[in-house]
Coordinates of C-alpha atoms in Angstrom, one line a residue:
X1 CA -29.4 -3.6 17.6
X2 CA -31.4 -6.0 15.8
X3 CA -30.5 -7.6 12.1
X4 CA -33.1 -6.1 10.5
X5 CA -31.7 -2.8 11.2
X6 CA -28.5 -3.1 9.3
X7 CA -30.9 -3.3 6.2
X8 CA -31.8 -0.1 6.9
X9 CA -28.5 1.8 7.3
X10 CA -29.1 3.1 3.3
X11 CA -32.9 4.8 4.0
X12 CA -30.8 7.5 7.2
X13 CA -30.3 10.6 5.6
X14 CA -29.2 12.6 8.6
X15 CA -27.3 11.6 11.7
X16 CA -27.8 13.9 14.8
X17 CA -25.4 13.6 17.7
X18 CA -26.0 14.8 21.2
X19 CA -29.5 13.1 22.7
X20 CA -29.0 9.3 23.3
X21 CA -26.7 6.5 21.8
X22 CA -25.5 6.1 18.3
X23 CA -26.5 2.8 16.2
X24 CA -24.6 0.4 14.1
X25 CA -26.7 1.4 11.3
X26 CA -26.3 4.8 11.8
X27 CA -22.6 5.0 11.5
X28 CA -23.1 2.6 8.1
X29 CA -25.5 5.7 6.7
X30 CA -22.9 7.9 7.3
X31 CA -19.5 6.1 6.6
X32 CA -20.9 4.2 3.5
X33 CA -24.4 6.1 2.4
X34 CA -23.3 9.9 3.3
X35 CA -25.5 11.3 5.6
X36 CA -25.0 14.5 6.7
X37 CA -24.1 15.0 10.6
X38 CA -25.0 17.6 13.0
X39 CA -25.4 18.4 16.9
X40 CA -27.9 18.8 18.9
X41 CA -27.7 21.9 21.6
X42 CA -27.1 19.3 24.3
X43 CA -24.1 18.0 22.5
X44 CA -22.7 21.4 21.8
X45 CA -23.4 23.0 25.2
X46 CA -21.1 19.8 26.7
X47 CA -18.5 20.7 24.6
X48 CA -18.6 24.0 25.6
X49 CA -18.4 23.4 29.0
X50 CA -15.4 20.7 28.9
X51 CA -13.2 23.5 26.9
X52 CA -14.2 26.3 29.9
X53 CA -12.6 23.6 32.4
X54 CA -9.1 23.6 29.8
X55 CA -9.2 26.9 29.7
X56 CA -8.9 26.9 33.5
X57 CA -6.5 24.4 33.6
X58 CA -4.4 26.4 31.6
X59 CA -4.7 29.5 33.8
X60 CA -4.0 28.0 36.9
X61 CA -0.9 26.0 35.1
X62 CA -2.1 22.8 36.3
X63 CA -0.1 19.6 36.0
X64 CA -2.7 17.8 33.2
X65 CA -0.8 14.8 30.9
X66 CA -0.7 16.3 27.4
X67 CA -2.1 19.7 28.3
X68 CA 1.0 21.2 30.3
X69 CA 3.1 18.3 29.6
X70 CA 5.0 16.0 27.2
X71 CA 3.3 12.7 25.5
X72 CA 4.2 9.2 26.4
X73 CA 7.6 8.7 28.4
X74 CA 8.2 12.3 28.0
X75 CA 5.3 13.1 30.4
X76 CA 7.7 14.2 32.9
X77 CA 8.7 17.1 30.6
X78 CA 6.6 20.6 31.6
X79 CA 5.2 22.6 28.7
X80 CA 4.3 26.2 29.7
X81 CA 0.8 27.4 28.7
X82 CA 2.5 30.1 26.1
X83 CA 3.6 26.6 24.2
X84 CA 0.4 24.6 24.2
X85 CA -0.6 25.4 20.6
X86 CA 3.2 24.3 19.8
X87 CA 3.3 21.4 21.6
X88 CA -0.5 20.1 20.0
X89 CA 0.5 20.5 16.9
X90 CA 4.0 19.0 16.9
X91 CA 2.3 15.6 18.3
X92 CA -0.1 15.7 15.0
X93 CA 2.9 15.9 12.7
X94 CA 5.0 14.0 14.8
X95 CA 2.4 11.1 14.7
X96 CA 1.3 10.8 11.1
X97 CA 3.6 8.0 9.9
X98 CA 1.6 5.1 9.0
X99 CA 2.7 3.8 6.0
X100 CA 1.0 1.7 2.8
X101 CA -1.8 1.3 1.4
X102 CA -4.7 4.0 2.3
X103 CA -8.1 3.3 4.3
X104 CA -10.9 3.3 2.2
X105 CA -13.6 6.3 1.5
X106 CA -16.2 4.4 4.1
X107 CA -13.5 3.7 6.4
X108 CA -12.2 7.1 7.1
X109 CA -15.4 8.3 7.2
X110 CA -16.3 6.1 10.0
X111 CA -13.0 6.8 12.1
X112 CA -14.5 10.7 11.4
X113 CA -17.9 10.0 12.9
X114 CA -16.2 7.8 15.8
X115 CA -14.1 10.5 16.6
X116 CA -17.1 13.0 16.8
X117 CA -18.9 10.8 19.1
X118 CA -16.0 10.2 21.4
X119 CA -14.9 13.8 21.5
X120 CA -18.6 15.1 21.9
X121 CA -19.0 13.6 25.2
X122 CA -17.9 16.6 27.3
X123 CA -14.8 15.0 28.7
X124 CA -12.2 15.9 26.5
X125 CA -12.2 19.6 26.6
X126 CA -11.8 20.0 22.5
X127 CA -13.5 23.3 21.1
X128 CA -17.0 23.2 19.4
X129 CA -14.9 24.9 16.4
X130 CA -12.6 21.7 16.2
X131 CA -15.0 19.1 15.9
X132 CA -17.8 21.4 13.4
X133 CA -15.1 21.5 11.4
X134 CA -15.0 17.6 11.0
X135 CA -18.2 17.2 11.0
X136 CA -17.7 19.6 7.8
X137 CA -15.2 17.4 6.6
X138 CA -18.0 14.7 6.2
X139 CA -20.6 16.6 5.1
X140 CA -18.7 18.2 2.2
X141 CA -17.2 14.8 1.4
X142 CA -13.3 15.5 1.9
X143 CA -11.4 12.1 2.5
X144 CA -7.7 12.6 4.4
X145 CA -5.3 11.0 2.7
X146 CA -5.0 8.4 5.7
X147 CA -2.0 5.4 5.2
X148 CA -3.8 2.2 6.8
X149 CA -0.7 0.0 7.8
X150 CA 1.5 0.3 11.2
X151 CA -0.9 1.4 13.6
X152 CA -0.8 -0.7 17.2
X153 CA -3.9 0.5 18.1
X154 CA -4.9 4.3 17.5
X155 CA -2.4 7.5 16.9
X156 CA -0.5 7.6 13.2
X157 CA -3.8 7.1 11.3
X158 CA -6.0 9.4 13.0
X159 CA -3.6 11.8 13.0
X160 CA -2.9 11.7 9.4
X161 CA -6.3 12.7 9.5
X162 CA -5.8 15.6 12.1
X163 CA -3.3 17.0 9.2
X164 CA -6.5 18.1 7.3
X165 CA -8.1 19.7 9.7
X166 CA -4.9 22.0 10.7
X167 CA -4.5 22.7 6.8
X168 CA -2.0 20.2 6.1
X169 CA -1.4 16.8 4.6
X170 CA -3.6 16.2 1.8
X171 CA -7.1 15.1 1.4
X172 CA -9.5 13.9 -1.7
X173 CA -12.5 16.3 -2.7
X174 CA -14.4 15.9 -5.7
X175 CA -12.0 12.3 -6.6
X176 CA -8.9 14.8 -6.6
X177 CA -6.3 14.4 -4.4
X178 CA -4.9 17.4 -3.2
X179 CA -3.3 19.5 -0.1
X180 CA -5.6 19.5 2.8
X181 CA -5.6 23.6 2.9
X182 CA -6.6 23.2 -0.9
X183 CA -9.2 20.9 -0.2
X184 CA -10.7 22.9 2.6
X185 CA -10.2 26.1 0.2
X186 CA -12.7 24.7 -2.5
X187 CA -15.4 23.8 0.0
X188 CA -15.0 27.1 1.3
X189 CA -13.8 25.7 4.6
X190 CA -11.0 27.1 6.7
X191 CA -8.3 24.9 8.9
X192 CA -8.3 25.4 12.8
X193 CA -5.3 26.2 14.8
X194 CA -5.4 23.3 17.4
X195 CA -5.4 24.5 21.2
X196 CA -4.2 22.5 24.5
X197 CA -5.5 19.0 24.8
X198 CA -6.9 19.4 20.4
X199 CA -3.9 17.6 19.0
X200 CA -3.9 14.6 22.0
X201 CA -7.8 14.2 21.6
X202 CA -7.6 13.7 18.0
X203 CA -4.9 11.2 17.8
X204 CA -5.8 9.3 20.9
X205 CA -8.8 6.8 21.1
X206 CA -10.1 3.5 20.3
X207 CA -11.5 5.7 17.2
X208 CA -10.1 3.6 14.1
X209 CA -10.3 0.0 16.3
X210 CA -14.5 0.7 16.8
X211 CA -15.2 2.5 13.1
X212 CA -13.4 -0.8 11.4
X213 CA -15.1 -2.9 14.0
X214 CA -18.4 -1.9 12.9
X215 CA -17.9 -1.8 9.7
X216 CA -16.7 -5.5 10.2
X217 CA -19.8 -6.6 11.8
X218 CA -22.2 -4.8 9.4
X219 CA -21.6 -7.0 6.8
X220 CA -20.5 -9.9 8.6
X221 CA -24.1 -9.9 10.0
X222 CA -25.5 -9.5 6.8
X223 CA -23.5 -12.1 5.6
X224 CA -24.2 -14.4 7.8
X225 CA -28.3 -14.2 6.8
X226 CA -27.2 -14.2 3.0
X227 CA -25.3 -17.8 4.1
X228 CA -28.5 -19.0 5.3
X229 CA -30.6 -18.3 1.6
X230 CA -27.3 -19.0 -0.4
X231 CA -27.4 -22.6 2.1
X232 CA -30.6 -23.4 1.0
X233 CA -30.3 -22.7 -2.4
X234 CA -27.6 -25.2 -2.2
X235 CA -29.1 -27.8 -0.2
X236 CA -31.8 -27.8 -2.8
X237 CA -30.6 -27.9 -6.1
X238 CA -28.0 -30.4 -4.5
X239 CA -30.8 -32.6 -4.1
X240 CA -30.8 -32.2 -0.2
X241 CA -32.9 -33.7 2.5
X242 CA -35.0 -31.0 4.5
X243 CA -35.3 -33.7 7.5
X244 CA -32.1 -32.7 8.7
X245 CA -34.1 -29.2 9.1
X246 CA -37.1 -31.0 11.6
X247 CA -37.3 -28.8 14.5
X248 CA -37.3 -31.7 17.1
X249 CA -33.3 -32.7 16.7
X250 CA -33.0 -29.2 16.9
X251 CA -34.8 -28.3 20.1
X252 CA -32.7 -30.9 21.8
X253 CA -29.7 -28.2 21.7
X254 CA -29.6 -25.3 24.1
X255 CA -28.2 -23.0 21.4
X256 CA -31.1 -20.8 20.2
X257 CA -29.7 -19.7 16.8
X258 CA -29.4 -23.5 15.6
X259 CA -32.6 -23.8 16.0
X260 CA -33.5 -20.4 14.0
X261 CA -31.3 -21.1 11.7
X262 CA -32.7 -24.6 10.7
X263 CA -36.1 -22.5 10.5
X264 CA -35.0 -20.3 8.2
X265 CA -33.6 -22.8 5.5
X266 CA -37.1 -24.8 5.9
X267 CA -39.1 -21.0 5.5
X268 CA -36.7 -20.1 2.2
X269 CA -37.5 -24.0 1.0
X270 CA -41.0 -24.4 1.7
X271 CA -43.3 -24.9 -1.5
X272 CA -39.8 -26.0 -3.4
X273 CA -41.2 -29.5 -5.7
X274 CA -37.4 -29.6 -5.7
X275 CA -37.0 -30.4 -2.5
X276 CA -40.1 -32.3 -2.5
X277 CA -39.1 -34.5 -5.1
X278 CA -35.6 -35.8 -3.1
X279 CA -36.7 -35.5 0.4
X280 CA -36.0 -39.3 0.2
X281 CA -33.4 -39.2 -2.4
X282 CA -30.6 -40.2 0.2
X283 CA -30.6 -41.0 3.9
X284 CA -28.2 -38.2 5.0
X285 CA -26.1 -35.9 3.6
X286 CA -22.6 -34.2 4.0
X287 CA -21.8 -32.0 6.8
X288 CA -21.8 -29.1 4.7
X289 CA -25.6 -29.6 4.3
X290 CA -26.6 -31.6 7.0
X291 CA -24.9 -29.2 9.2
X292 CA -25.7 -25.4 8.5
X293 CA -27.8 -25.0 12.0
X294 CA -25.0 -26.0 13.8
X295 CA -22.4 -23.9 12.1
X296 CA -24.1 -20.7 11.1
X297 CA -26.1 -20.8 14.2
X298 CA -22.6 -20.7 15.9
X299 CA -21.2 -17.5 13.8
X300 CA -24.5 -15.8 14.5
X301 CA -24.1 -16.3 18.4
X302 CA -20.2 -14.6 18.0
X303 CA -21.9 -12.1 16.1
X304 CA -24.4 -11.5 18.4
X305 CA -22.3 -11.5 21.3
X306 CA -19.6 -9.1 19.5
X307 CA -22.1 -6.2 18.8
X308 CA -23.2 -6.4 22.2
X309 CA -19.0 -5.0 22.8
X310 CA -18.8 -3.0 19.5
X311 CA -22.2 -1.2 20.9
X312 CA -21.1 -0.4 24.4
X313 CA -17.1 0.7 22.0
X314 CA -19.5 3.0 20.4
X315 CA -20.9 4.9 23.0
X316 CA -18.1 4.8 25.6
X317 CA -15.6 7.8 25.7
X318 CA -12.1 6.6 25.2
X319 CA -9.4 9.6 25.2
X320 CA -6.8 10.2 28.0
X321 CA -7.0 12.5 30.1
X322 CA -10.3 13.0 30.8
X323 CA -12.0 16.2 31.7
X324 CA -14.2 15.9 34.8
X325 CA -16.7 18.9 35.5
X326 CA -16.9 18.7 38.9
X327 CA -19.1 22.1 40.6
X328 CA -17.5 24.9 38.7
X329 CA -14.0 23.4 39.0
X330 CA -12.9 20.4 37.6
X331 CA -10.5 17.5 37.6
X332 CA -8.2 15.7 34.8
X333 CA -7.9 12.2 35.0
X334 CA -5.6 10.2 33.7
X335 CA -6.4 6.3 33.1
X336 CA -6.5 4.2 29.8
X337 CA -9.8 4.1 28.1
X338 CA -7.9 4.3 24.6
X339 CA -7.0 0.8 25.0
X340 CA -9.0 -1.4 22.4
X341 CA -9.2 -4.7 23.9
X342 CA -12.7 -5.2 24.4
X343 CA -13.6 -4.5 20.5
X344 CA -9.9 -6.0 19.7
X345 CA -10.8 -9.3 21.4
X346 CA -13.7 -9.6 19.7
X347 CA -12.7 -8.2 16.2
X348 CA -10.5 -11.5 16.5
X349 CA -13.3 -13.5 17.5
X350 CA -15.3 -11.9 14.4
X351 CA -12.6 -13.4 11.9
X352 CA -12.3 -16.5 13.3
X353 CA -16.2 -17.2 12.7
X354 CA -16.1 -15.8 9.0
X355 CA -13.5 -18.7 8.9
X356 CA -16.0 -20.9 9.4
X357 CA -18.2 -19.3 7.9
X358 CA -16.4 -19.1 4.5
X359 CA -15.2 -22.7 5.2
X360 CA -18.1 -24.9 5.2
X361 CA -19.6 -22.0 2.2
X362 CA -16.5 -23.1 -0.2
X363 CA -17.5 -26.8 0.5
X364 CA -20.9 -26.5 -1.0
X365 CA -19.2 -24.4 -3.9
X366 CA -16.9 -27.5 -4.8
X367 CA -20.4 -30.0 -3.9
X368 CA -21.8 -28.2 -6.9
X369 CA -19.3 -27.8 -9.6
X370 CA -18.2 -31.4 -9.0
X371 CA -20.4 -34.1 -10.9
X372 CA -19.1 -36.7 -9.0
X373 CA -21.4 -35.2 -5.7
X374 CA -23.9 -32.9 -7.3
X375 CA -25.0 -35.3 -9.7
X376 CA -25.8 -32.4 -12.1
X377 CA -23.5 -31.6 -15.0
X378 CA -19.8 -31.3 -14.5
X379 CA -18.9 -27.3 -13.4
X380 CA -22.7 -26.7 -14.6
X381 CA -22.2 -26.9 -17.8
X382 CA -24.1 -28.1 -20.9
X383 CA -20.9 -29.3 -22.7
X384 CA -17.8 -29.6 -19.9
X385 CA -14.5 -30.4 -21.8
X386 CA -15.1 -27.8 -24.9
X387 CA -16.3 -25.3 -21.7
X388 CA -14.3 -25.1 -18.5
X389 CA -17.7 -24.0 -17.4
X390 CA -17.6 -22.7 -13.6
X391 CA -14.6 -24.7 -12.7
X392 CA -12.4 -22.1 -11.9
X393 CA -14.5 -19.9 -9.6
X394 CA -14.3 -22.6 -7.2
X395 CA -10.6 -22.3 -7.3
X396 CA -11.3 -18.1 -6.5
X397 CA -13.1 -19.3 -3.1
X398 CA -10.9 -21.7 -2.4
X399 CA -7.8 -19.0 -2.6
X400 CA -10.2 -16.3 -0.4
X401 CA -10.6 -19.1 2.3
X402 CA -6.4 -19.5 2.0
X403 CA -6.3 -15.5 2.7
X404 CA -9.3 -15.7 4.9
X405 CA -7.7 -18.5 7.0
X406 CA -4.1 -16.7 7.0
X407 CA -6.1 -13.4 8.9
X408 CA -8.1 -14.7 10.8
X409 CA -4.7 -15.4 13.4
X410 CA -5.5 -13.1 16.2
X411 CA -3.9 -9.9 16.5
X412 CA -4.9 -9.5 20.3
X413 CA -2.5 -12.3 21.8
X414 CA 0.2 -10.2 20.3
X415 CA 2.6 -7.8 22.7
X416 CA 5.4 -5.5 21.3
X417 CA 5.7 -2.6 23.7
X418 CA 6.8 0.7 22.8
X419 CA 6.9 4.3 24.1
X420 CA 9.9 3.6 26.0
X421 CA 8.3 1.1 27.9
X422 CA 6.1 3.2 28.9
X423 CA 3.3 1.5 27.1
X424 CA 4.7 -1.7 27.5
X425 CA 1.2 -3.6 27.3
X426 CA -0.1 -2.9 23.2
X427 CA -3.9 -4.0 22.2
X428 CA -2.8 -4.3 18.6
X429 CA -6.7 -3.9 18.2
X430 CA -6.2 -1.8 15.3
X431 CA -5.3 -4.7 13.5
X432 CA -7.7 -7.0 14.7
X433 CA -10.0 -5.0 13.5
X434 CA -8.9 -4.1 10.4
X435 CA -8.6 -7.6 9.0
X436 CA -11.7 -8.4 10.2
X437 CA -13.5 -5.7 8.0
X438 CA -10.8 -7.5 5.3
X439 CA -12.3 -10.7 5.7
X440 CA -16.1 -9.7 5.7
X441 CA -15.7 -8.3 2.1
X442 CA -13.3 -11.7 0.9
X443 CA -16.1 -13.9 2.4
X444 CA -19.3 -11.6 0.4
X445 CA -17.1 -12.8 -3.0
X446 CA -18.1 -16.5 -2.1
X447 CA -21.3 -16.4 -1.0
X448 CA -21.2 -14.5 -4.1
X449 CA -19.7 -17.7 -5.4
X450 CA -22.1 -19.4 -4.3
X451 CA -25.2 -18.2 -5.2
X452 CA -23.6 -17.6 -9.1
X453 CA -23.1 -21.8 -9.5
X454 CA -26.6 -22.7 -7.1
X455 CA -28.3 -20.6 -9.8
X456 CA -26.9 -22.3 -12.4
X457 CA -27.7 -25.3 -11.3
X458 CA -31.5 -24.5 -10.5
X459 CA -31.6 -24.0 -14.6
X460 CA -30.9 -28.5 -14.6
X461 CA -34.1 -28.9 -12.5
X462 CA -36.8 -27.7 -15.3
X463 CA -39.3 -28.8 -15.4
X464 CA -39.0 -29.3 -11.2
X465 CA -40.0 -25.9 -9.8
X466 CA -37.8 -24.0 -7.2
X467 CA -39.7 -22.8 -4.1
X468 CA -41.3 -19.4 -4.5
X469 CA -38.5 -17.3 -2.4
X470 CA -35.5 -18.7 -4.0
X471 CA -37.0 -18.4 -7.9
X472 CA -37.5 -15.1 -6.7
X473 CA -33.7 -14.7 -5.9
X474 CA -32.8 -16.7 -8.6
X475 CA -34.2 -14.0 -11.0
X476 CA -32.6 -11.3 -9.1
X477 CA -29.6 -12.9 -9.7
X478 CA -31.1 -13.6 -13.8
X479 CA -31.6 -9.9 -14.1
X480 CA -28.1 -9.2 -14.3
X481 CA -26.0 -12.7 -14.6
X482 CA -27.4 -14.7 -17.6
X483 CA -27.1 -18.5 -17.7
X484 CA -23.9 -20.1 -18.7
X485 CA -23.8 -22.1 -22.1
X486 CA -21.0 -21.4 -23.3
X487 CA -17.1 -19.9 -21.2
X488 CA -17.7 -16.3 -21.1
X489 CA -16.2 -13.6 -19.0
X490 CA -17.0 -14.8 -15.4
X491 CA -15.5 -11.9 -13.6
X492 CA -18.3 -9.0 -14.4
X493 CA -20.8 -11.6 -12.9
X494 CA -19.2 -12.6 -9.5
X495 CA -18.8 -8.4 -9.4
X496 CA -22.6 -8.2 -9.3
X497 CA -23.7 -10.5 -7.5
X498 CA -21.2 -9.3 -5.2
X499 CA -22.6 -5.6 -5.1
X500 CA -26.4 -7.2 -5.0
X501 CA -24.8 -9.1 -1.2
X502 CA -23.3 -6.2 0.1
X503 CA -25.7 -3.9 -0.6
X504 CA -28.4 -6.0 1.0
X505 CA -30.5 -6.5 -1.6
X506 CA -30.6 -10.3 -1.6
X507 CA -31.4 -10.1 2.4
X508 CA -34.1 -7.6 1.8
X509 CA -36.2 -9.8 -1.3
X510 CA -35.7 -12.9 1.0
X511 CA -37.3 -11.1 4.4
X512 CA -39.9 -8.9 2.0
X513 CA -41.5 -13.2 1.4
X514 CA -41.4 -14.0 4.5
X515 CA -40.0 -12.2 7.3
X516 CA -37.0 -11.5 9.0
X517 CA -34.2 -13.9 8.7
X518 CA -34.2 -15.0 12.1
X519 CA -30.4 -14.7 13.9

């Protein structure tokens, strides 16, 4: 994947499964923009042939964990094949019981489109007629009502979802929330009776750890470029020095995105009379300045390193047992590819850079309101004491770093076993991953921040002119957040500037001047 691509997640209309891997981008089209989904033959004729192999299983009343017997510690139990339809559909209802607060739309829909790709491998032996049907789901927009708390790794969310597709538990269509039978009903949709090895395959997985975990690193990628125009824009109307940004201190490093980074700041700055005016106007300045190579080159390499995981997550098949065609018979294997560690690991390694990341952003937030070190008005005001001005959004990113900071503990180091002991080693991936995605949206609000008080203070530089690209962002940010004169309603303009970050559209001005944000 490269970082232009996640720009272009909003342009995919359709997603087709079945001939090569999935993207990062793709999944966003789908979970956030609605693409429809389909399958190729290839992908159909796989899952064909995995369900023949079940089938055969079944007659011959072979020992196969989950098919012909019980789940977890109960494995020992034998189900006869007249009770497979029983026994998969008591482990969906027996499983839905996370709790709280519910997933979002984009979300659920990603844990969908996960479990599509996983189950369309042709090793899990699930019916063509089981997986259409979510693929259905998607493409008629009906959201399972899907509690997002109390999972340690896969099973009670996904198989709140698995409700739905049997006809039960309830689901949203057109923004009404209503039984799943009912919701399938009005898009003229009909439930499935789940089969041997269905119920299992739809509950088991690193489904919810990857969808989350993409979804994470979407915007944290995207954020991490907006950082570097949001950076600049501070470093200049703070009355920077670009000589921190001199390639040769940075070529002495062996870390490639330092050096990228400091080349992107000097690309978003160059032509700035701004920056041209103070170049000498101090001899060095604070870290936060001096130092955004150094520490967004660093979030870009966990970043980098993390997708390479997510990726491989993506495209890997993760249920248990798996369904090997081997000849014309076939063998059921039974290992541990649900486990989430690889993208768990690295979800906690995601949060921990957004850390930083939001960190050293909230520092140039408080540079700016504060006359004492921005030399500019106090909270960019015209007349501070009558107006608080934009004193208090500083204290809104400073209580988002609090939050970020209190997440971004790892979930990974943690162990709880359960099943009896039977699964006495736990991922807690779920988690990881989930905060993650958590923190990428807190940290959008203050680069958000950010951007709101740097353009303010570009306004206390006339007559000095900005450099081409960031007047160009500056009236992005103009067309829909007016300058400050007076205390107004602050909230409806940290919304929009939010919505103009995560939807890319800062990003994609920026790279339209002069190229891709290098990463």
């Amino acid at each position: 994947m490269t970082t232009a691509d996640c720009l272009q997640a909003k342009d995919i209309k359709e997603v087709v499964l079945g001939d090569g891997e999935i993207s990062i981008e793709e999944v966003i089209a789908v979970a956030r923009y609605g693409a429809m989904v389909s399958f190729t033959q290839t992908y159909c004729d796989r899952v064909n042939k995995s369900r023949s192999l079940i089938d055969k299983f079944l007659d011959e009343n072979r020992l196969i964990y989950g098919v012909t017997t019980g789940f977890g510690s109960n494995m020992t139990e034998v189900i006869s094949p007249q009770d497979a339809e029983t026994l998969q559909r008591n482990i969906v209802r027996s499983h839905a019981v996370s709790v709280g607060e519910t997933l979002e739309k984009e979300v659920v829909r990603a844990i969908q489109l996960m479990i599509l790709v996983n189950l369309g491998q042709g090793y899990s032996g699930v019916r063509l007629q089981v997986l259409n049907l979510i693929a259905s789901l998607l493409n008629h927009d009906i959201i399972p009502f899907v509690p997002g708390d109390g999972s340690v790794g896969y099973l009670s969310p996904e198989a709140h979802m698995a409700l739905v597709v049997m006809g039960e538990g309830k689901a949203w269509y057109e923004d009404e929330l209503i039984p799943g039978a009912e919701a399938l009903g009005k898009a003229g949709l009909a439930p499935v009776t789940l089969g041997a090895k269905e119920g299992l395959a739809l509950t088991s997985g690193t489904t919810s750890v990857t969808a989350m975990a993409v979804l994470a690193l979407y915007n944290s990628m995207q954020a991490a470029k907006t950082a570097d125009i949001t950076g600049a824009m501070s470093l200049e109307v703070l009355k920077g020095t670009i000589k921190a940004f001199d390639p040769r201190p940075h070529s002495l490093k062996k870390h490639g995105e330092q050096a990228k980074t400091a080349r992107n700041v000097s690309r978003i700055l160059e032509g700035s009379q701004i920056i041209d005016t103070y170049k000498e106007h101090r001899l060095q300045d604070a870290l936060s300045l001096r130092c955004i190579p150094q520490v967004h080159g660093a979030i870009k390499k966990v970043l980098k390193d993390a997708a390479v995981s997510i990726e491989n997550e993506m495209n890997s098949v993760s249920d248990n047992p798996l369904i090997f065609p081997e000849e014309e018979d076939g063998i059921g294997m039974m290992a541990g590819n649900f486990d989430g560690s690889f993208v768990g690991i690295y979800a906690d390694a995601i949060s921990i850079a957004l850390a930083n990341l939001a960190k050293i952003t909230e520092r140039r937030i408080d540079r700016l309101v504060n006359h004492h070190l921005s030399e500019l008005p106090n909270f960019l005001v015209v007349n501070p004491g009558l107006n608080s001005g934009y004193m208090i959004p500083q204290y809104t990113a400073a209580g988002l770093l609090n939050e970020i900071r209190v997440l971004s503990h790892p979930a990974t180091i943690d162990n709880i076993p359960t099943c009896a002991n039977q699964e006495d080693v736990i991922s807690f991936a779920y988690f990881a991953s989930r905060k993650a995605y958590r923190i990428s949206k807190k940290l959008e609000y203050i680069l958000a921040i950010e951007l709101m008080t740097a353009t303010q203070a570009m306004d206390f530089h006339l007559p000095l002119k900005p450099s081409p690209v960031t007047e160009e962002v500056y009236h992005l940010v103009r067309s829909e957040v007016p300058m400050v004169e007076e205390d107004r309603f602050f909230h409806p303009d940290i919304e929009a500037i939010y919505r103009q970050i995560h939807e890319g559209e800062i990003v994609k001005l920026v790279e339209m001047a002069i190229g891709e944000i290098e990463f």
